[in-house]
Coordinates of C-alpha atoms in Angstrom, one line a residue:
Chain A
M878 CA 103.9 64.4 67.0
T879 CA 100.6 64.9 68.3
D880 CA 97.7 66.7 66.2
R881 CA 98.9 70.6 66.5
T882 CA 95.2 71.7 67.6
D883 CA 94.8 68.7 70.0
R884 CA 94.5 70.3 73.5
A885 CA 96.8 67.4 74.5
R886 CA 98.4 66.7 78.1
I887 CA 100.8 69.2 79.0
V888 CA 104.0 67.7 80.9
V889 CA 107.4 69.2 82.2
T890 CA 110.6 67.6 81.4
G891 CA 112.8 69.7 82.6
T892 CA 113.6 72.2 85.5
G893 CA 116.4 74.6 86.4
A894 CA 117.0 77.5 88.9
V895 CA 119.5 79.7 89.6
T896 CA 118.8 81.0 93.5
A897 CA 120.2 82.2 96.6
G898 CA 119.8 78.7 97.5
G899 CA 122.8 78.1 95.7
D900 CA 123.5 77.0 91.5
G901 CA 120.8 74.5 90.3
M902 CA 117.8 73.0 91.4
A903 CA 119.6 70.4 93.9
A904 CA 121.5 73.0 95.9
T905 CA 118.3 75.3 96.0
W906 CA 116.6 72.1 97.4
R907 CA 118.8 71.2 99.7
T908 CA 118.6 75.0 100.9
L909 CA 115.2 75.3 101.2
C910 CA 114.6 71.9 103.0
G911 CA 117.4 73.4 105.5
G912 CA 114.5 75.7 106.6
R913 CA 116.9 78.7 106.9
G914 CA 117.0 82.1 105.1
T915 CA 119.9 82.9 102.7
A916 CA 119.4 87.1 103.1
R917 CA 122.4 89.0 104.4
H918 CA 124.1 92.5 103.9
D919 CA 124.5 93.5 100.4
P920 CA 127.4 96.1 100.1
A921 CA 125.5 97.3 96.5
L922 CA 122.7 98.9 98.4
D923 CA 124.4 100.4 101.1
G924 CA 122.7 104.1 101.3
T925 CA 119.3 102.7 101.1
P926 CA 117.0 102.0 103.8
V927 CA 117.2 98.3 103.0
P928 CA 120.7 97.2 102.6
I929 CA 119.9 93.7 102.5
S930 CA 119.0 91.1 100.0
C931 CA 119.3 87.3 98.9
R932 CA 121.5 87.1 95.8
P933 CA 122.6 83.9 94.1
P934 CA 126.4 83.1 94.6
H935 CA 127.9 83.5 91.0
P936 CA 125.9 86.3 89.3
E937 CA 128.8 86.5 86.7
D938 CA 128.3 83.2 85.4
A939 CA 126.9 82.3 81.8
P940 CA 127.1 79.8 79.4
V941 CA 127.9 81.8 76.7
R942 CA 130.7 83.8 75.0
Q943 CA 130.7 87.3 75.8
G944 CA 128.2 86.8 78.9
W945 CA 129.6 90.5 80.0
R946 CA 127.6 92.0 77.4
L947 CA 124.2 90.7 79.2
D948 CA 122.3 92.1 82.3
R949 CA 123.1 89.6 85.2
S950 CA 119.3 88.5 84.9
T951 CA 119.9 87.3 81.2
R952 CA 122.9 85.3 82.5
Y953 CA 120.7 83.9 85.5
L954 CA 118.0 82.8 83.0
L955 CA 120.6 81.2 80.1
T956 CA 122.2 79.1 83.0
A957 CA 118.9 78.0 84.3
A958 CA 118.0 77.1 80.8
Q959 CA 121.1 75.2 80.2
E960 CA 119.9 73.1 83.8
A961 CA 116.5 72.5 82.6
L962 CA 117.2 71.7 78.6
R963 CA 119.9 69.0 80.0
E964 CA 117.4 67.5 82.1
A965 CA 114.7 67.5 79.1
G966 CA 117.6 65.6 77.3
I967 CA 118.4 68.5 75.3
E968 CA 121.9 69.9 75.4
A969 CA 121.3 73.3 75.3
F970 CA 124.3 75.7 74.0
G971 CA 125.9 72.6 71.7
T972 CA 124.4 69.9 70.1
R973 CA 120.9 69.2 69.7
P974 CA 118.2 66.1 69.1
P975 CA 118.4 65.7 65.4
D976 CA 114.8 65.9 65.5
W977 CA 115.1 69.7 67.0
D978 CA 113.0 71.9 64.8
P979 CA 114.3 75.5 65.9
A980 CA 110.6 77.1 64.0
R981 CA 108.7 75.1 66.3
V982 CA 110.1 75.8 69.7
A983 CA 109.0 78.8 71.9
V984 CA 110.8 80.6 74.4
V985 CA 108.3 82.4 76.9
V986 CA 109.9 84.2 79.9
G987 CA 108.7 86.5 82.6
S988 CA 110.6 89.7 84.2
A989 CA 109.2 92.3 86.2
A990 CA 112.1 94.7 85.7
G991 CA 114.1 93.7 82.7
G992 CA 117.9 94.5 82.6
V993 CA 117.3 97.1 85.0
A994 CA 120.9 96.9 86.4
V995 CA 122.3 97.6 83.0
L996 CA 119.8 100.5 82.7
E997 CA 120.8 102.3 86.3
D998 CA 124.6 102.0 85.4
A999 CA 124.2 103.6 82.2
H1000 CA 122.0 106.2 83.5
R1001 CA 124.8 107.2 86.3
R1002 CA 127.4 107.1 82.9
L1003 CA 125.0 109.6 80.8
L1004 CA 125.0 111.6 84.1
E1005 CA 128.7 111.6 85.2
R1006 CA 130.1 111.7 81.4
G1007 CA 127.6 112.5 78.7
P1008 CA 126.1 110.5 76.1
G1009 CA 129.1 109.8 74.3
A1010 CA 130.2 107.6 77.0
L1011 CA 127.0 105.5 76.7
S1012 CA 127.5 101.8 76.0
P1013 CA 126.1 100.5 72.5
L1014 CA 125.2 97.5 74.8
T1015 CA 122.8 99.8 76.8
L1016 CA 119.5 98.8 75.0
T1017 CA 120.3 95.1 74.3
G1018 CA 121.0 94.8 78.0
Y1019 CA 118.0 96.3 79.4
L1020 CA 115.1 95.9 76.8
P1021 CA 112.7 93.6 79.0
N1022 CA 112.2 91.5 75.7
L1023 CA 115.7 90.8 74.9
S1024 CA 116.7 90.3 78.8
A1025 CA 114.3 87.5 78.7
A1026 CA 113.2 85.7 76.1
G1027 CA 115.5 87.6 73.6
H1028 CA 118.4 86.7 74.3
L1029 CA 117.8 83.0 75.3
A1030 CA 115.7 82.6 72.0
L1031 CA 119.3 83.9 70.6
A1032 CA 121.5 81.9 72.2
L1033 CA 119.5 78.6 71.3
R1034 CA 118.8 79.9 67.8
T1035 CA 115.5 78.7 67.9
T1036 CA 112.5 81.1 65.7
G1037 CA 109.4 79.9 66.7
P1038 CA 107.6 82.7 69.2
A1039 CA 109.9 84.6 71.7
L1040 CA 107.9 86.5 74.1
H1041 CA 108.1 88.4 77.1
T1042 CA 105.5 88.7 79.5
S1043 CA 105.7 91.0 82.7
T1044 CA 103.1 91.2 85.5
A1045 CA 105.6 92.2 88.1
C1046 CA 105.9 89.3 90.9
A1047 CA 103.5 86.5 88.6
S1048 CA 105.4 87.4 85.6
G1049 CA 107.2 83.9 85.4
A1050 CA 104.1 82.3 86.3
N1051 CA 102.3 84.0 83.8
A1052 CA 105.4 83.0 81.0
I1053 CA 104.7 79.4 82.0
A1054 CA 100.8 79.7 81.7
H1055 CA 101.3 81.2 78.2
A1056 CA 103.7 78.8 76.8
A1057 CA 101.2 76.0 77.8
L1058 CA 98.8 78.0 76.2
L1059 CA 101.3 78.0 73.2
L1060 CA 101.5 74.1 73.4
A1061 CA 97.6 73.5 73.9
T1062 CA 96.9 75.4 70.6
G1063 CA 99.7 73.7 68.6
A1064 CA 101.6 77.0 68.0
C1065 CA 104.9 75.0 68.8
D1066 CA 105.8 71.7 69.8
L1067 CA 108.4 72.2 72.8
A1068 CA 108.7 75.5 75.2
V1069 CA 111.3 76.8 77.4
T1070 CA 109.9 79.1 79.6
G1071 CA 110.3 80.7 83.2
G1072 CA 111.2 83.9 84.6
T1073 CA 113.9 85.9 85.4
D1074 CA 114.7 88.8 87.5
A1075 CA 117.7 91.1 88.9
M1076 CA 116.4 94.0 91.1
A1077 CA 118.6 93.7 94.0
T1078 CA 120.3 97.5 92.7
P1079 CA 120.0 100.9 94.3
L1080 CA 116.9 102.5 92.5
C1081 CA 114.7 99.3 92.9
A1082 CA 115.6 98.7 96.7
A1083 CA 114.8 102.4 97.2
A1084 CA 111.9 102.5 95.6
F1085 CA 110.5 99.4 97.1
A1086 CA 111.3 100.6 100.2
R1087 CA 109.3 103.7 99.5
T1088 CA 105.8 101.5 99.0
G1089 CA 106.8 99.9 102.5
A1090 CA 107.0 96.7 100.9
L1091 CA 110.8 95.9 102.2
S1092 CA 111.4 94.2 105.8
R1093 CA 113.4 96.5 108.1
R1094 CA 115.1 93.9 109.9
T1095 CA 118.3 95.1 108.4
D1096 CA 120.3 93.9 111.9
R1097 CA 119.1 90.5 111.3
P1098 CA 118.9 90.0 107.8
A1099 CA 118.7 86.0 107.5
T1100 CA 115.7 86.1 109.7
A1101 CA 114.0 89.1 107.9
S1102 CA 112.0 87.4 105.2
R1103 CA 109.3 85.9 107.5
P1104 CA 106.4 84.6 105.7
F1105 CA 103.1 84.3 107.1
D1106 CA 104.7 84.8 110.5
R1107 CA 103.2 86.9 113.6
D1108 CA 106.6 89.2 113.1
R1109 CA 106.4 89.6 109.4
D1110 CA 107.4 93.1 108.4
G1111 CA 107.7 92.9 104.5
F1112 CA 110.2 91.0 102.1
V1113 CA 113.4 90.9 101.3
L1114 CA 114.9 91.4 97.6
G1115 CA 116.3 88.3 96.0
E1116 CA 117.6 87.4 92.4
G1117 CA 117.4 84.5 90.2
A1118 CA 115.5 82.5 87.4
G1119 CA 113.9 79.8 87.2
V1120 CA 113.0 77.7 83.9
L1121 CA 111.0 74.6 83.1
V1122 CA 110.5 72.9 79.7
L1123 CA 107.1 72.1 78.8
E1124 CA 105.9 69.8 76.0
R1125 CA 102.5 67.6 74.8
A1126 CA 103.2 63.9 76.6
A1127 CA 102.7 62.3 73.3
D1128 CA 105.8 64.2 72.0
A1129 CA 107.7 63.6 75.4
A1130 CA 106.9 59.9 75.6
A1131 CA 108.3 59.7 71.9
R1132 CA 111.6 61.1 72.1
G1133 CA 111.6 59.4 75.8
A1134 CA 112.0 62.6 78.1
P1135 CA 111.0 62.4 81.5
A1136 CA 107.5 63.3 82.5
L1137 CA 108.3 65.1 85.6
A1138 CA 104.9 66.3 86.5
H1139 CA 101.8 67.1 84.7
L1140 CA 101.0 70.7 84.1
A1141 CA 97.2 70.0 84.7
G1142 CA 95.7 73.5 85.0
W1143 CA 96.4 77.1 84.7
A1144 CA 94.5 80.5 85.1
T1145 CA 95.2 84.2 85.6
T1146 CA 92.9 87.0 87.4
S1147 CA 93.0 90.3 87.7
D1148 CA 92.3 92.1 91.2
A1149 CA 91.1 95.7 89.9
H1150 CA 91.8 96.6 93.7
H1151 CA 94.7 98.8 94.4
P1152 CA 98.1 99.4 92.6
T1153 CA 100.1 97.3 95.1
A1154 CA 97.8 96.3 97.7
P1155 CA 96.2 92.7 96.9
D1156 CA 92.3 92.4 97.6
P1157 CA 91.8 92.1 101.4
A1158 CA 89.8 88.8 100.8
G1159 CA 92.1 87.4 98.0
R1160 CA 88.8 87.5 95.9
G1161 CA 91.2 87.6 92.6
L1162 CA 93.5 84.7 93.9
R1163 CA 90.5 82.5 95.1
A1164 CA 88.8 83.0 91.5
A1165 CA 92.3 81.9 89.8
V1166 CA 92.4 79.1 92.0
A1167 CA 89.0 78.2 90.9
L1168 CA 89.5 78.6 87.4
A1169 CA 92.8 76.6 87.7
L1170 CA 91.2 73.6 89.1
R1171 CA 88.3 73.7 86.7
A1172 CA 90.8 73.7 83.9
A1173 CA 92.7 70.6 85.7
D1174 CA 89.0 68.8 86.1
A1175 CA 89.7 69.0 90.1
A1176 CA 88.1 69.7 92.8
P1177 CA 89.3 71.7 95.9
G1178 CA 89.4 69.0 98.2
E1179 CA 92.0 66.9 95.7
V1180 CA 94.5 69.9 96.2
E1181 CA 97.1 68.2 98.8
H1182 CA 99.9 71.2 98.8
V1183 CA 100.1 74.7 98.3
N1184 CA 103.4 76.5 97.5
A1185 CA 102.1 79.7 98.5
H1186 CA 103.3 83.3 97.5
G1187 CA 103.5 84.1 100.6
T1188 CA 106.1 87.0 100.4
G1189 CA 106.1 88.2 104.1
T1190 CA 104.2 91.6 103.6
P1191 CA 101.3 92.1 106.2
R1192 CA 98.8 92.7 103.9
G1193 CA 99.6 90.3 101.3
D1194 CA 100.0 87.1 103.4
R1195 CA 96.8 88.1 104.9
A1196 CA 95.0 88.1 101.8
E1197 CA 96.4 85.1 100.9
A1198 CA 95.8 82.7 104.2
A1199 CA 92.3 84.5 104.0
A1200 CA 91.8 83.0 100.5
I1201 CA 93.3 79.6 101.4
R1202 CA 91.3 79.1 104.2
D1203 CA 88.2 79.6 102.8
L1204 CA 89.2 77.5 99.7
F1205 CA 90.3 74.5 101.5
A1206 CA 88.0 74.7 104.7
R1207 CA 87.2 70.5 104.6
T1208 CA 90.4 69.3 103.6
P1209 CA 93.7 72.0 104.4
P1210 CA 96.4 71.6 102.3
S1211 CA 100.1 71.7 102.9
V1212 CA 101.2 75.0 102.6
T1213 CA 104.5 76.3 102.2
S1214 CA 106.4 79.3 101.1
A1215 CA 110.3 79.5 99.7
K1216 CA 110.5 83.1 100.2
G1217 CA 111.6 82.7 103.8
A1218 CA 114.5 81.1 102.4
L1219 CA 115.5 82.5 98.8
G1220 CA 113.8 85.9 99.3
H1221 CA 111.7 87.4 96.4
T1222 CA 113.2 86.6 93.5
M1223 CA 110.0 89.3 91.7
G1224 CA 109.4 88.0 88.0
A1225 CA 111.5 84.8 88.6
A1226 CA 109.8 83.7 91.6
G1227 CA 106.8 81.9 90.3
A1228 CA 108.7 79.9 87.9
I1229 CA 111.3 78.8 90.6
E1230 CA 108.3 77.9 92.8
A1231 CA 106.8 76.3 90.1
A1232 CA 110.0 74.2 89.7
L1233 CA 110.3 73.4 93.6
T1234 CA 106.6 72.2 93.5
V1235 CA 107.4 69.8 90.5
R1236 CA 110.1 68.5 93.2
T1237 CA 107.7 68.2 95.8
L1238 CA 105.4 66.2 93.5
R1239 CA 108.8 63.8 92.3
T1240 CA 110.0 63.4 95.9
G1241 CA 106.7 63.4 97.9
T1242 CA 108.5 65.9 100.2
A1243 CA 107.3 69.7 101.3
P1244 CA 109.8 71.9 102.5
P1245 CA 109.4 74.1 105.3
T1246 CA 108.8 77.9 105.6
A1247 CA 112.0 79.5 107.1
N1248 CA 111.7 81.8 109.8
H1249 CA 108.2 80.9 110.5
D1250 CA 107.7 80.9 114.5
A1251 CA 104.2 81.5 115.1
P1252 CA 101.3 82.3 113.1
G1253 CA 99.7 85.8 113.7
P1254 CA 95.8 86.1 114.2
D1255 CA 95.7 87.4 111.1
T1256 CA 97.3 84.1 109.0
A1257 CA 96.4 81.4 111.4
G1258 CA 94.0 78.3 110.1
I1259 CA 96.3 77.1 107.7
D1260 CA 98.6 73.8 107.6
L1261 CA 101.7 75.8 107.1
V1262 CA 105.0 73.5 107.2
T1263 CA 107.6 74.7 109.4
G1264 CA 110.7 73.5 110.8
R1265 CA 111.3 70.7 108.8
P1266 CA 110.2 69.0 105.4
R1267 CA 107.5 67.1 105.4
D1268 CA 107.0 63.9 103.8
H1269 CA 103.3 63.5 102.8
G1270 CA 103.6 62.3 99.0
P1271 CA 100.6 65.2 97.2
R1272 CA 99.3 64.3 94.0
L1273 CA 98.0 67.5 92.9
A1274 CA 99.8 70.8 94.2
L1275 CA 99.1 74.7 93.4
S1276 CA 101.6 76.9 92.9
H1277 CA 100.4 80.9 93.7
S1278 CA 101.6 84.2 92.2
L1279 CA 100.4 87.4 92.9
G1280 CA 101.9 90.6 91.2
F1281 CA 101.5 94.3 92.0
G1282 CA 99.1 95.7 89.9
G1283 CA 96.7 92.9 91.3
H1284 CA 98.0 89.9 88.6
N1285 CA 96.9 86.5 90.3
T1286 CA 98.3 83.5 88.2
V1287 CA 98.1 79.9 89.3
L1288 CA 99.4 76.7 88.0
A1289 CA 98.0 73.3 88.7
L1290 CA 100.4 70.6 88.8
R1291 CA 99.9 66.8 89.1
R1292 CA 101.9 64.0 89.6
T1293 CA 102.5 61.8 86.6
D1294 CA 101.4 58.8 88.0
A1295 CA 98.1 60.3 89.5
P1296 CA 94.9 59.9 87.8
Chain B
M852 CA 154.0 94.8 67.8
D853 CA 153.4 98.5 69.0
Q854 CA 151.9 99.9 72.6
V855 CA 148.7 100.9 70.8
T856 CA 147.9 97.7 69.2
E857 CA 149.2 96.0 72.2
R858 CA 146.5 97.7 74.3
I859 CA 143.5 97.1 71.5
A860 CA 144.9 93.5 71.1
A861 CA 144.8 92.9 74.9
V862 CA 141.1 94.6 74.8
L863 CA 140.0 92.4 72.3
T864 CA 141.3 89.2 74.0
G865 CA 140.4 90.3 77.4
K866 CA 136.8 91.9 77.4
F867 CA 135.9 90.5 73.6
D868 CA 137.0 86.6 74.3
V869 CA 139.0 86.9 71.0
P870 CA 141.8 84.1 70.5
A871 CA 145.2 86.0 70.7
D872 CA 146.6 84.4 67.7
L873 CA 143.8 85.7 65.6
I874 CA 144.8 89.1 66.0
T875 CA 146.8 90.6 63.4
A876 CA 147.0 94.5 62.1
R877 CA 145.3 93.1 58.8
A878 CA 142.4 91.2 60.6
S879 CA 139.2 93.4 60.3
F880 CA 136.9 93.1 63.3
Q881 CA 134.3 91.0 61.5
D882 CA 137.4 88.5 61.0
L883 CA 137.2 88.6 64.9
D884 CA 133.6 87.8 65.2
L885 CA 132.5 90.8 66.6
D886 CA 129.0 91.9 65.9
S887 CA 128.1 95.7 65.1
L888 CA 127.6 96.1 68.8
S889 CA 130.8 94.6 70.0
V890 CA 132.5 97.0 67.6
V891 CA 131.3 100.6 69.1
E892 CA 131.5 98.9 72.4
L893 CA 135.3 98.8 71.3
Y894 CA 135.7 102.1 70.3
V895 CA 134.0 103.6 73.9
T896 CA 136.1 101.2 75.8
L897 CA 139.2 102.8 73.9
Q898 CA 137.9 106.5 73.8
E899 CA 137.2 106.1 77.9
E900 CA 141.0 104.8 78.0
W901 CA 142.8 107.2 76.1
G902 CA 140.4 110.2 76.6
V903 CA 140.5 110.8 72.7
P904 CA 137.4 111.6 70.8
L905 CA 137.0 108.0 68.3
D906 CA 134.4 108.3 66.0
A907 CA 132.2 105.2 67.6
E908 CA 129.3 106.2 64.8
A909 CA 132.1 105.3 61.8
A910 CA 132.9 102.2 63.3
T911 CA 132.4 99.3 60.9
G912 CA 132.9 95.5 60.8
D913 CA 135.3 96.3 57.8
V914 CA 137.9 98.1 59.7
T915 CA 141.1 96.3 60.9
V916 CA 142.9 96.3 63.9
G917 CA 146.0 98.3 62.2
E918 CA 143.3 100.8 60.9
L919 CA 141.9 101.4 64.5
A920 CA 145.2 101.4 65.6
D921 CA 146.7 104.6 63.3
E922 CA 143.4 106.4 64.1
V923 CA 144.1 106.3 68.0
R924 CA 147.9 107.4 67.0
T925 CA 146.7 110.2 65.3
L926 CA 144.3 111.2 67.9
L927 CA 147.2 110.7 70.6
D928 CA 149.6 112.8 68.4
G929 CA 147.3 115.6 67.9
R930 CA 146.4 116.3 71.2
R931 CA 148.4 119.2 72.7
P932 CA 149.7 118.6 76.4
G933 CA 147.5 119.6 78.8
D934 CA 144.5 118.4 76.9
D935 CA 143.6 115.6 79.6

């Protein structure tokens, strides 16, 4: 074990995901590299202005007994965590390594809305049948601390910090950044971290529609999510979870765990501009990139790939494209957005996309941005990967996450064989 | 096993994943590995199903399957025709 106060290299030793692209990282990656959208008509959203979504194929799955007690966001999380822990060489919900110390394991998970589906169902029940019909599982299903980190820590029986982050669509990335901080300061020896959300519910769909953030291409759902495209008109609600296992490099090496990527730097800033709109010039994002690169001891010219936030909203993509053009004017990195294929998984997005960025570093492949036909005048000038995957072996990549409220989080990930 | 007990057993196996061979009239909910939230959820489920005013707030892990069945039967017997 390294000195607990040593700000050592932090590595990713496991990744897991549940997305509309399929069960697990491999299926998600195949869907992403196929370059097609997964959005479809969603009967659960009929009656809302936008009855389309990107849903994982098996929302009822959970690797624990009585999974029905949990909101589906929690079930996604547990499934993704199982995959990530297995890759890290830890049998998630059964036997564990003999040196597993539950007090030294942190669980840090972000979500924007907690178990909102449970809350909506309970509220409907309260109005229709009165308080006596309410399930005692309402709060334990809904409370964001439980629906994200809490139930995962319970299932894993870990007793270190179990924390929930909520910074809207940057929540998952913020959780990873916070977990890295806990590792760097010696507050834990291993962190199970990521994000989860299941907001394809009538209330959330209607509320997002009222902000004008959702695509209205309900007649052609598979092409509705169009990051950086000339004809983009908003995002598509997605659901899912992403989980990373983080450790200090020396600890991972000592137990023979795979070092998939180095989490070299991370940073968070706020726009202080508007409740829902990003700063038009992407000033907050630019500051976060600069700070993350400084933490990684890297220069902008070393960044060879950016996993953009890229939701497909007119204002969001314009601001992010402006920031990328400005930051990397001399040596433009490849840029991709997973949201064209997977929709916007809200608090899970930053974690899923961090896991996908790890895979890009491992495989040398940048997946394409689905549904991008032509840039608009406000999103041109960035080297967007379109059509098919691009093999170019980046060594340093960034994952951008932006959230309502003006939250910006940037993770800098480096290939483990890069200097 | 009478109809009420059979139905409770079916809910315990179907919804709460309790192995059928553990369910006897003498088994307490604690014996069946139901935590306090699951016990209340069981009462709410049965209350909805039979339309009887089970006292979920008095539910504990010490209550046995037989005792719950007795309570349900008493409430069902006490219902007047047309109460539904």
